[in-house]
CSV table of C-alpha atoms and ligand atoms in Angstrom, one decimal:
chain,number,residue,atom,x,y,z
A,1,UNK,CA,45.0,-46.2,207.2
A,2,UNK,CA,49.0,-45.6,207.5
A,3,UNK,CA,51.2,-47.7,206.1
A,4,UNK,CA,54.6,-48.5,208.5
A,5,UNK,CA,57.6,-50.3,207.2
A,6,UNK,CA,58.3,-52.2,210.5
A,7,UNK,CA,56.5,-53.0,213.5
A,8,UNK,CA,58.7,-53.3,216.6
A,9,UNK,CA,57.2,-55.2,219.6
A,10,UNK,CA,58.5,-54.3,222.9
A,11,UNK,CA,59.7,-50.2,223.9
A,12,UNK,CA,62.2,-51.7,225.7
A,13,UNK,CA,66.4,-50.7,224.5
A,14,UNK,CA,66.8,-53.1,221.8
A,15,UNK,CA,63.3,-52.3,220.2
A,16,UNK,CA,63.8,-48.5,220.7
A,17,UNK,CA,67.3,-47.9,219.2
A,18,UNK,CA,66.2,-49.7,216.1
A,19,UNK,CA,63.3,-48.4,216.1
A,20,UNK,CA,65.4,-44.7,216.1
A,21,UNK,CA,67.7,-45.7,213.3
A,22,UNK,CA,65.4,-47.0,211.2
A,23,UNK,CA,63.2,-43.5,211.7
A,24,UNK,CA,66.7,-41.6,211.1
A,25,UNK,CA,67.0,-43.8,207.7
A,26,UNK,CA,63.5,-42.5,206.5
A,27,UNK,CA,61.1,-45.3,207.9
A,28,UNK,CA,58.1,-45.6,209.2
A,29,UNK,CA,57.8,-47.1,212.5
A,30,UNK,CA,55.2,-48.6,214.6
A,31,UNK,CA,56.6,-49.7,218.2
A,32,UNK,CA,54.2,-51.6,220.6
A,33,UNK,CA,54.4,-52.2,224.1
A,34,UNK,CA,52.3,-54.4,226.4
A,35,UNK,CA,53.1,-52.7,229.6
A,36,UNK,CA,51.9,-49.3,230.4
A,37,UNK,CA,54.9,-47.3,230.0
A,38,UNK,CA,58.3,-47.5,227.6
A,39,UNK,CA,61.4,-48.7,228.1
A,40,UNK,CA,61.4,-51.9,229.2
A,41,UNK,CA,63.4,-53.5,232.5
A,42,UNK,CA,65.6,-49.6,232.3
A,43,UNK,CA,62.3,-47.5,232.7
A,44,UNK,CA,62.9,-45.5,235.6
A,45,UNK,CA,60.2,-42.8,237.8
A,46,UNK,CA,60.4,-39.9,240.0
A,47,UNK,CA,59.0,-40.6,243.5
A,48,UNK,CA,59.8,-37.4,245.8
A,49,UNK,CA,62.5,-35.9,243.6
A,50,UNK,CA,64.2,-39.6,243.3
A,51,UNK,CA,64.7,-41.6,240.3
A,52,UNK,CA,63.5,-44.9,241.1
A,53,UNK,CA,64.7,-48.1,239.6
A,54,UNK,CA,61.7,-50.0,238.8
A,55,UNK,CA,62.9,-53.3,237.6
A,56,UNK,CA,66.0,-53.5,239.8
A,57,UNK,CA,69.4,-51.4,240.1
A,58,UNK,CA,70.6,-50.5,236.4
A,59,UNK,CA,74.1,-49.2,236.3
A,60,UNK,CA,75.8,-48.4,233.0
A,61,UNK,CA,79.1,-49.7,232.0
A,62,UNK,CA,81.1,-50.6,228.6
A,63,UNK,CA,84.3,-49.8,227.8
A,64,UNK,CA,83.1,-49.7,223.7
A,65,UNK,CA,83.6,-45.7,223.0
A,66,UNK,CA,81.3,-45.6,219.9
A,67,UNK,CA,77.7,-47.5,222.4
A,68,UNK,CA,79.5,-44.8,225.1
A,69,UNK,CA,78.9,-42.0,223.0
A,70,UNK,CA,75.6,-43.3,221.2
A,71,UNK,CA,74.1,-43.6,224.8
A,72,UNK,CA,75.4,-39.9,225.3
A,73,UNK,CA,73.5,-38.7,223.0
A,74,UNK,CA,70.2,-39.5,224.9
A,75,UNK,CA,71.6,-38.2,228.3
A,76,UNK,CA,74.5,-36.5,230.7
A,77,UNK,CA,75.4,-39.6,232.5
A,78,UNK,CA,77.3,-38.8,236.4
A,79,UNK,CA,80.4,-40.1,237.5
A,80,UNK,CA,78.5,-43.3,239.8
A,81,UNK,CA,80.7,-46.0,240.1
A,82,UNK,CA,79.2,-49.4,241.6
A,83,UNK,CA,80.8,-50.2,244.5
A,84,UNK,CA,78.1,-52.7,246.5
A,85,UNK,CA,79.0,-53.7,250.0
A,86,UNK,CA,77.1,-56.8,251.1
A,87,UNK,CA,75.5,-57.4,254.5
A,88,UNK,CA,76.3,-61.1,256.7
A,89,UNK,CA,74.1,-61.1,259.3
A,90,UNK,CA,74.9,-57.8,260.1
A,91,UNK,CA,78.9,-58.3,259.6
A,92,UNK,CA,79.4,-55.7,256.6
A,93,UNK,CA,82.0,-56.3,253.5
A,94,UNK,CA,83.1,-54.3,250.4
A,95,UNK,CA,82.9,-56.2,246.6
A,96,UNK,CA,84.0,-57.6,244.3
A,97,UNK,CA,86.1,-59.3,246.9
A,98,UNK,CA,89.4,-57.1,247.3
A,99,UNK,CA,92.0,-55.9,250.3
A,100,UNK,CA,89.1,-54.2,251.9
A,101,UNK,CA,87.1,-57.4,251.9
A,102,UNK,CA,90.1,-59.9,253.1
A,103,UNK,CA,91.3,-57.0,255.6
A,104,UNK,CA,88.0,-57.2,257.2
A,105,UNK,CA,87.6,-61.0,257.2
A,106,UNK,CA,91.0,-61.9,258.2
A,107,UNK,CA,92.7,-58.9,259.7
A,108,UNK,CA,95.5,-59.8,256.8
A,109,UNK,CA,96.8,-56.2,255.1
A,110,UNK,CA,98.6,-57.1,251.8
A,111,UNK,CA,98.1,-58.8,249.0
A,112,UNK,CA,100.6,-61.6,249.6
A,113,UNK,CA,99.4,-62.2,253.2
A,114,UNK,CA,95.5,-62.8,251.5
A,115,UNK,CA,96.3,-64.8,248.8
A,116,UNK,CA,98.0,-66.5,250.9
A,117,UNK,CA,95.2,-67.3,253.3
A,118,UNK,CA,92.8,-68.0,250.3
A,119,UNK,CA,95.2,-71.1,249.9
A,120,UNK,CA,95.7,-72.1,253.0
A,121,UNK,CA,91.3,-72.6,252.9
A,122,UNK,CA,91.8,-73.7,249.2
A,123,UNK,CA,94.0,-76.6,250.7
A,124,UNK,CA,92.1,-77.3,254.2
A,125,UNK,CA,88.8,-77.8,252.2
A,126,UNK,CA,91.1,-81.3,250.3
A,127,UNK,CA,88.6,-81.1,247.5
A,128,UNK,CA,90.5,-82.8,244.2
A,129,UNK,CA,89.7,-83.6,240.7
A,130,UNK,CA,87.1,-82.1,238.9
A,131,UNK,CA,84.5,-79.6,241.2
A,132,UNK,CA,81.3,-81.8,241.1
A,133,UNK,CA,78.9,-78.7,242.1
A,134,UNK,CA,79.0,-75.0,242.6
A,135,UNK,CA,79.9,-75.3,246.2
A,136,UNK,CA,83.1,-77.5,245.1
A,137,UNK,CA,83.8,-75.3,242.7
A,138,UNK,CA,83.6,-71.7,244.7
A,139,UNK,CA,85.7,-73.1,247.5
A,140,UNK,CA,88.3,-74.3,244.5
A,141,UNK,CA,88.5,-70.6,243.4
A,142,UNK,CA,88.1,-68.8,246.6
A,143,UNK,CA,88.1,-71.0,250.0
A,144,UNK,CA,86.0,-71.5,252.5
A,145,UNK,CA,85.5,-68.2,254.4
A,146,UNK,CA,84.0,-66.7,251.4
A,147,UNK,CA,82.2,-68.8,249.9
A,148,UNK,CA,80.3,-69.7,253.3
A,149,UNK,CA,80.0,-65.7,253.9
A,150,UNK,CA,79.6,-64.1,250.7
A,151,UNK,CA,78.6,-66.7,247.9
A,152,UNK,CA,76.3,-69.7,249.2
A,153,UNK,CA,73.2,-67.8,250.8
A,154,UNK,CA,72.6,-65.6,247.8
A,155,UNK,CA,73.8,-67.6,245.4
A,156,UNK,CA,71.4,-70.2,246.7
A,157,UNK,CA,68.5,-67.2,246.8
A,158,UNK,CA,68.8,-66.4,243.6
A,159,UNK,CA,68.6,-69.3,241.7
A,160,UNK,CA,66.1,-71.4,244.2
A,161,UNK,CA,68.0,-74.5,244.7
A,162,UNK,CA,71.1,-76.0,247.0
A,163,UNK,CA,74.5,-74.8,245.8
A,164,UNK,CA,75.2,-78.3,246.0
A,165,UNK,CA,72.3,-79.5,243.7
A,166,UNK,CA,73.6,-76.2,241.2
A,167,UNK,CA,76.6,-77.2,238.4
A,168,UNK,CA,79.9,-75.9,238.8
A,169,UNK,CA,80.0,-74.0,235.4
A,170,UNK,CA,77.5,-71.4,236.5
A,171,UNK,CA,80.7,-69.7,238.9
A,172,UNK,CA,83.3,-70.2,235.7
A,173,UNK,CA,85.7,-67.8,237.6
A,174,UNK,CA,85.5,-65.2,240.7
A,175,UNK,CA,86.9,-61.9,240.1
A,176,UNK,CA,89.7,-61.4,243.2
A,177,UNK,CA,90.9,-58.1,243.3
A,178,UNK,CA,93.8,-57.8,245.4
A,179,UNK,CA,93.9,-54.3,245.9
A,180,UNK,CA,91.9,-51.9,248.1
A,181,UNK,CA,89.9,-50.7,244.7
A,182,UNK,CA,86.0,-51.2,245.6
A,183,UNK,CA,84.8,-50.6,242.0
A,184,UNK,CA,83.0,-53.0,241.0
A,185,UNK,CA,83.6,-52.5,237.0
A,186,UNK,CA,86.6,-52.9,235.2
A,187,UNK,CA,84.8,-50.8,232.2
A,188,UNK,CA,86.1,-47.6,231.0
A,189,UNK,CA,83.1,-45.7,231.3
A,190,UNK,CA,80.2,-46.0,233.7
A,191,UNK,CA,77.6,-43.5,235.3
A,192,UNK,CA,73.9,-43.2,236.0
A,193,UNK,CA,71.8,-41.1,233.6
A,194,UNK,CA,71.5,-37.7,235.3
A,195,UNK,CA,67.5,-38.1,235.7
A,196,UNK,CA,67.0,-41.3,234.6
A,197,UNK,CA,67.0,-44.1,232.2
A,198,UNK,CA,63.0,-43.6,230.9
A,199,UNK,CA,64.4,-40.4,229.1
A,200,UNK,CA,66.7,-42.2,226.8
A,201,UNK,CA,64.1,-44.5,225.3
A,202,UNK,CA,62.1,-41.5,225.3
A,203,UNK,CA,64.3,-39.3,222.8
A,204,UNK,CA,64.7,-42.3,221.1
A,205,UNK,CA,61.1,-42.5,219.9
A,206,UNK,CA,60.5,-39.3,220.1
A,207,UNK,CA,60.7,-38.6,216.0
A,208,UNK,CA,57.5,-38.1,213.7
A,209,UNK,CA,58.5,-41.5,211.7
A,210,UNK,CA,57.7,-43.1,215.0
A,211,UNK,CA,54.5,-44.2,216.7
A,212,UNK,CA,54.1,-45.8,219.9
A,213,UNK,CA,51.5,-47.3,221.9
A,214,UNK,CA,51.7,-48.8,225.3
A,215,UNK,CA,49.2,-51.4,227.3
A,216,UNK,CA,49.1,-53.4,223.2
A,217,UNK,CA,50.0,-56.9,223.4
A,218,UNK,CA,51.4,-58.5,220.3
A,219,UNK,CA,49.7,-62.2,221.0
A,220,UNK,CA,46.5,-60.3,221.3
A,221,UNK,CA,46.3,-59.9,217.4
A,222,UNK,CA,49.5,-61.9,216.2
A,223,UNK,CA,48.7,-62.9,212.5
A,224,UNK,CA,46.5,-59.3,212.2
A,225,UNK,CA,49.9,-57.9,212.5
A,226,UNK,CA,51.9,-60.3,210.9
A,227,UNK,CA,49.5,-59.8,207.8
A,228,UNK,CA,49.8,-55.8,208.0
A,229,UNK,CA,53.4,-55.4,208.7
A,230,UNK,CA,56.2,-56.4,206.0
A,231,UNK,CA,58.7,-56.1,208.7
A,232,UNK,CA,58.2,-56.6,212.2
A,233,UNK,CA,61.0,-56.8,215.1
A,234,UNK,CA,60.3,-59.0,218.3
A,235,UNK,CA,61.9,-58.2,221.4
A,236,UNK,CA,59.5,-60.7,223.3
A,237,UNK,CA,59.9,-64.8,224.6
A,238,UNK,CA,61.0,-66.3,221.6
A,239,UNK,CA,59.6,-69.5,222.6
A,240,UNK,CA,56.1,-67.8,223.0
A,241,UNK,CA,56.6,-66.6,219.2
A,242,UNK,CA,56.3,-70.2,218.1
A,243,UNK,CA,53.4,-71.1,220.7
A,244,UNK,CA,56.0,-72.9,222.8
A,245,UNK,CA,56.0,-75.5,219.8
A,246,UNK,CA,59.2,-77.1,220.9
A,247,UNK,CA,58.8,-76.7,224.7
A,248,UNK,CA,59.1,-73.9,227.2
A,249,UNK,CA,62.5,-72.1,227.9
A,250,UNK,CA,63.2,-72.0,231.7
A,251,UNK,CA,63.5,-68.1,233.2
A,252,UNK,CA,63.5,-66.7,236.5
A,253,UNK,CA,61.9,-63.8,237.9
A,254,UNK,CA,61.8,-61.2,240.5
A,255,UNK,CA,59.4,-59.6,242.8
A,256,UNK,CA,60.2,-55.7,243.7
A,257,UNK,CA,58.8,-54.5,247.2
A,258,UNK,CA,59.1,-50.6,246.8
A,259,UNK,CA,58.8,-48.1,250.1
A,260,UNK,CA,59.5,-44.5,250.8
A,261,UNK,CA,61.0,-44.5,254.3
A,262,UNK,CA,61.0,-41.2,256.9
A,263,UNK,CA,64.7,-40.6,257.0
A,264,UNK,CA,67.3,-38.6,254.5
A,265,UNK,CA,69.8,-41.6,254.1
A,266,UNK,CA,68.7,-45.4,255.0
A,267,UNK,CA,71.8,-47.8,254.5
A,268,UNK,CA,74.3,-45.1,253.0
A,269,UNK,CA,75.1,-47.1,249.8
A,270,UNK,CA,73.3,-47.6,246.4
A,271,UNK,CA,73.3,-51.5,246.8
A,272,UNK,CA,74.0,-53.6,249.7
A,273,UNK,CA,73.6,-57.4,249.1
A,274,UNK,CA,72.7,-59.9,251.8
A,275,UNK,CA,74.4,-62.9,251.2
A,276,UNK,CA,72.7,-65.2,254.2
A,277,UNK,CA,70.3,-67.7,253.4
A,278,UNK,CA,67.8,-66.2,255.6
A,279,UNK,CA,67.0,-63.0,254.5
A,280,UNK,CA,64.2,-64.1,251.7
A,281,UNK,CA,65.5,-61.1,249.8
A,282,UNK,CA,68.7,-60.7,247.7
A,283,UNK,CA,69.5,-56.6,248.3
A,284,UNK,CA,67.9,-53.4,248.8
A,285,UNK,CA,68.4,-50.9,246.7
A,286,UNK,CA,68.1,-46.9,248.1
A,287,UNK,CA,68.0,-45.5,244.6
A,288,UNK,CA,69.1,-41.9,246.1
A,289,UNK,CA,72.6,-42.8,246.1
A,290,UNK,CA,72.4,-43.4,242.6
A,291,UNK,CA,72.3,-39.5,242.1
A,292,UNK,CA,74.3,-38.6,245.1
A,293,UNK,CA,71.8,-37.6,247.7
A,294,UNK,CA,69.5,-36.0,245.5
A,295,UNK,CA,65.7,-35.6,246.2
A,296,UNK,CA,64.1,-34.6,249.6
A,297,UNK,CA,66.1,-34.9,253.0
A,298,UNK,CA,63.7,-36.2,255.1
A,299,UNK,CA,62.9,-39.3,252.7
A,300,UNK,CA,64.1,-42.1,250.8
A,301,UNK,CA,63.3,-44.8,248.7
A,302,UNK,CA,64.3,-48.4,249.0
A,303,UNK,CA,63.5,-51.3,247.1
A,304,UNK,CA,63.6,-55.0,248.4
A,305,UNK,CA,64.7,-57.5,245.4
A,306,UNK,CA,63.1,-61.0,246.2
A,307,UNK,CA,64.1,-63.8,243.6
A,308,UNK,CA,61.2,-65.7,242.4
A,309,UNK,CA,60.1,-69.1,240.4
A,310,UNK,CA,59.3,-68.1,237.0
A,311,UNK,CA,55.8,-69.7,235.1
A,312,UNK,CA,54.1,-68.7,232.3
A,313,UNK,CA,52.4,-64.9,233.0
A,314,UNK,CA,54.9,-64.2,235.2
A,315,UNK,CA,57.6,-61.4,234.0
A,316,UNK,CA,60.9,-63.2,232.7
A,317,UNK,CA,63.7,-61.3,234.2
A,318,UNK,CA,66.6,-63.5,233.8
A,319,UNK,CA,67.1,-66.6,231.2
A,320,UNK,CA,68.3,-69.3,232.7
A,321,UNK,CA,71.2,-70.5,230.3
A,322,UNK,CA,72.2,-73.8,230.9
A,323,UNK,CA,73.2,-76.5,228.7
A,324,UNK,CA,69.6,-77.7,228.1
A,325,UNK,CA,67.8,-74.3,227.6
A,326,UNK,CA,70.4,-73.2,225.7
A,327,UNK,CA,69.8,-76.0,223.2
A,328,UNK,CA,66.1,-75.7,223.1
A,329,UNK,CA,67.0,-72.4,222.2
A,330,UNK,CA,69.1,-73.3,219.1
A,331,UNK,CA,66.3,-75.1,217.7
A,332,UNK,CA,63.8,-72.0,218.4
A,333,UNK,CA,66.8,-69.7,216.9
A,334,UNK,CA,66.3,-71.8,213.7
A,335,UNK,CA,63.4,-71.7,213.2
A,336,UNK,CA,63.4,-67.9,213.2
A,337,UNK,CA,66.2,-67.7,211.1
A,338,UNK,CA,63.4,-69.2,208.3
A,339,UNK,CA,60.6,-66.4,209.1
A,340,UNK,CA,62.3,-63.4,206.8
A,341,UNK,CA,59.9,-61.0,207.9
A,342,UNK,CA,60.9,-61.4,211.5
A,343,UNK,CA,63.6,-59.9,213.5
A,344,UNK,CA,64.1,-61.4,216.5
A,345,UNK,CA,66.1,-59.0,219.1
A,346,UNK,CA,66.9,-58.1,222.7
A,347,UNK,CA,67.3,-60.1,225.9
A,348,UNK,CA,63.8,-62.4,225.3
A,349,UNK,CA,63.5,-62.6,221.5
A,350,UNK,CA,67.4,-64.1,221.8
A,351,UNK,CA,67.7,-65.7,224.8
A,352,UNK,CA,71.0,-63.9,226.1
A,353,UNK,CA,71.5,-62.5,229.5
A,354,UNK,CA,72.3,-58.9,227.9
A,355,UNK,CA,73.3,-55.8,229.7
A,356,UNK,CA,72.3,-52.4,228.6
A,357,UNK,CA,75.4,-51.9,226.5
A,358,UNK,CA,75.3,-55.3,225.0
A,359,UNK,CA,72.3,-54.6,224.1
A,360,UNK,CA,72.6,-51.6,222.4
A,361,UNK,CA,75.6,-52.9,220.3
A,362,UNK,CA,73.3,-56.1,219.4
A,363,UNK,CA,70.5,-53.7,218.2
A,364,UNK,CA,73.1,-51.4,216.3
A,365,UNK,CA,74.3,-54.7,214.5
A,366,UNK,CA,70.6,-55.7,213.4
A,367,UNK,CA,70.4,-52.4,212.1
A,368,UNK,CA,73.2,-52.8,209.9
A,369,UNK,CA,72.1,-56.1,208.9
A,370,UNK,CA,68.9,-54.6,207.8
A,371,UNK,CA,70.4,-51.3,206.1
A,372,UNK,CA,74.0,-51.8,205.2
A,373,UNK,CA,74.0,-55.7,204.7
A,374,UNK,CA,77.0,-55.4,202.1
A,375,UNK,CA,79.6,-53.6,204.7
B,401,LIG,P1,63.4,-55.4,227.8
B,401,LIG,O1,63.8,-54.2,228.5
B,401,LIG,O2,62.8,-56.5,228.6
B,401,LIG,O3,62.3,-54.9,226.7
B,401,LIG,C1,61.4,-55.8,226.1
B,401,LIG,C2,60.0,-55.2,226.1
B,401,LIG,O4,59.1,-55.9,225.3
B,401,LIG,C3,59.4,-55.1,227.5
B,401,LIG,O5,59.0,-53.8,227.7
B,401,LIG,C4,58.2,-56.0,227.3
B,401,LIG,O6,57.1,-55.6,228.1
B,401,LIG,C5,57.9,-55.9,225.9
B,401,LIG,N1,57.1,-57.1,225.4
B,401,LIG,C6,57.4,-58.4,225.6
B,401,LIG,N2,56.5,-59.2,225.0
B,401,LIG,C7,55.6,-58.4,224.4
B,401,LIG,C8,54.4,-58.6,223.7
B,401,LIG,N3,54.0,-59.8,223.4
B,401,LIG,N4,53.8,-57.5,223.2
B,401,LIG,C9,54.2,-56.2,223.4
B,401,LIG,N5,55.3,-56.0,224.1
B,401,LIG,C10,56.0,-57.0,224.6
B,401,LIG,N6,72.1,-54.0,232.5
B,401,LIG,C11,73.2,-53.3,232.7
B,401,LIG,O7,73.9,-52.9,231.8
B,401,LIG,N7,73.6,-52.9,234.0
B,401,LIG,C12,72.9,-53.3,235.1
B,401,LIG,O8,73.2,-52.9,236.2
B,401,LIG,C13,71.7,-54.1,234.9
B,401,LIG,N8,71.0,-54.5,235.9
B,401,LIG,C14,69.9,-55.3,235.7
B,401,LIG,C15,69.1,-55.7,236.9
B,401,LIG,C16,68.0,-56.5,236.7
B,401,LIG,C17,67.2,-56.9,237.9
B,401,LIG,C18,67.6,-56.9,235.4
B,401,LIG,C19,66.4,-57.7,235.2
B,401,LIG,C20,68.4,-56.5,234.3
B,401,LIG,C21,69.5,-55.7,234.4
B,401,LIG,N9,70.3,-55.3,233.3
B,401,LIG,C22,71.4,-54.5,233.6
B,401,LIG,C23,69.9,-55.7,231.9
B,401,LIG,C24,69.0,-54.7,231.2
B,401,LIG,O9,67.8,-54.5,231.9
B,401,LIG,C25,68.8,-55.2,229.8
B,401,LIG,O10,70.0,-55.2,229.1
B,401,LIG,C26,67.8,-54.4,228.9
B,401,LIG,O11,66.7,-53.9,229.6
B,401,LIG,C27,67.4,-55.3,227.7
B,401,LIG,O12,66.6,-54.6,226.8
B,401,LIG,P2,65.6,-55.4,225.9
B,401,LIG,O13,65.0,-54.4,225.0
B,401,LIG,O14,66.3,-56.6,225.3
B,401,LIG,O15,64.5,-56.1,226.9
């Protein structure tokens, strides 16, 4: 049979960029992937000429030139710049909260007449001392109006509980922007892969060092492969690695409800968050805008993004880090640190809400670590 240097577990972007640069350095590579397709949460499909988001909208943004141009090297990105509006019972408002946003609310047109109006709420609301909750501490930073508009119902949505049952440290700060700039980055660079995210994994594996199979679960044969490999990197649940030994990490998850609709342009923007408590979902996507329009001009697609519980089977979208999980963690991140033939990487295998360039620049450290240790 073949002999590999390193089995990666999970096609996603952390397992496929080392699995790349390892492949580049001369190894051989064995990557496997439980679901039935590569590239993790970023894999996108065509569905009537449209790229479609599978696990949610992906937009990509760093302001690190050397993880801009590695990316580029996978794909043309376009000029997209995320600019979500969100949806109040039908009362409609540009983020992050700027001008546009404050005009809108408040009729006020510059910046010294809203910040001035964010106080006056700041100071009506007579909360003092230390915010006790996340409610407290939004209408600390940003008043009333907003919060009760723009914060509390999705906010609420997405984690399942009461803002006043969540801590204050998940809202640390609120980016105010007060100027009529809807951007929703502050990054250098940002764009959308010009067809797609899936072909960026895809030239990443695509090397004859490199072999891949989907629809292979690593729990299914976990010593088998631990005895075969001398090197094997995890991009999976950490906490399921050790057989939840030390307790289970909390995540949450997400349900997608995908349609194609009968008309060329749906809700005329990418994103559009709805931010009442009502609405069981959190946005819709209508992944056309992504690219501009393309695809056919009598459809679209749109995706409805519910927030969900998370239990074990269920797919583990977001960790939740809060004091107590993040603790658990350290102890699971130590023991790993004492299983030398394991490399634990990526959003699951180190419990870290990553974006895609974070990511990137976590799996092109590991790399060095593993290659280069001495520079
Ligand atoms: P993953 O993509 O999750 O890859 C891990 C892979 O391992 C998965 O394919 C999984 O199936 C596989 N796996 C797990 N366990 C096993 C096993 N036992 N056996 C075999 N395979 C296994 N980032 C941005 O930069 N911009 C955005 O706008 C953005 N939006 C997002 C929106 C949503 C809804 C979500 C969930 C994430 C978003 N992200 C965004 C983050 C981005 O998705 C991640 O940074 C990136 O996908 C992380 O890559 P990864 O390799 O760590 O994890």
């Amino acid at each position: 049979t073949e002999k590999f240097d390193y089995l990666i577990v999970g096609a996603g972007l952390f397992g496929a960029v080392f699995a790349h640069e390892a492949a580049l350095k001369g190894k051989r590579v064995k990557v496997i992937e439980k679901r039935d397709h590569i590239a993790g949460n970023i894999y996108t499909k065509e569905v009537d000429g449209i790229q479609v988001h599978q696990y949610g909208a992906h937009i990509f943004h760093t302001s690190d030139r050397e993880i801009w141009d590695y990316v580029n090297q996978f794909a043309e990105f376009n000029r997209y710049t995320n600019s979500p509006v969100a949806n109040y019972h039908g009362e409609m408002y540009n983020l992050p909260f700027n001008m546009n946003t404050f005009n809108k609310l408040w009729g006020v047109r510059t910046p010294q007449e809203a910040a001035a109006k964010i106080q006056e709420q700041r100071d009506a609301a007579k909360l003092s001392g230390q915010p006790r909750n996340l409610e407290e501490q939004a209408i600390t930073l940003i008043g009333t109006d907003i919060y009760q508009k723009l914060i509390k119902g999705y906010t609420e949505k997405q984690w399942g509980q009461k803002a006043t049952d969540l801590p204050a440290f998940i809202i640390r700060r609120l980016p105010v922007r007060y100027t009529y700039d809807n951007n929703y980055f502050n990054d250098t660079y940002q764009g959308i892969p010009i067809g797609g995210y899936t072909q960026i994994v895809e030239r990443m594996l695509d090397h004859p060092n490199i072999d891949v199979e989907t629809n292979v679960d690593f729990f299914a044969n976990k010593d088998t492969y631990l005895a075969n490999y001398p090197k094997v990197v995890f991009t999976g649940m950490i906490d399921q690695f050790f057989d939840y030994q030390l307790g289970e990490l909390a995540y949450r998850s997400l349900r997608f409800e995908t349609e194609t609709l009968p008309v060329g342009n749906y809700q005329g923007n990418a994103v559009i968050n709805y931010t009442d408590a009502e609405t069981p979902y959190t946005r819709i996507i209508e992944h056309k805008h992504f690219e501009f329009g393309k695809g056919d001009a009598d459809k679209t697609v749109i995706t409805k993004e519910y927030p969900a519980d998370w239990k074990r089977g269920d797919e583990p979208y977001y960790p939740v880090n809060n004091q107590e999980n993040n603790n658990l963690y350290k102890q699971y991140a130590a023991l790993a640190a004492q299983q030398k033939q394991i490399i634990f990487g990526g959003r699951l295998g180190q419990y870290r809400y990553y974006d895609m360039h974070q990511v990137i620049h976590a799996a092109l450290v590991a790399v060095k670590a593993e290659f280069d240790p001495t520079k």
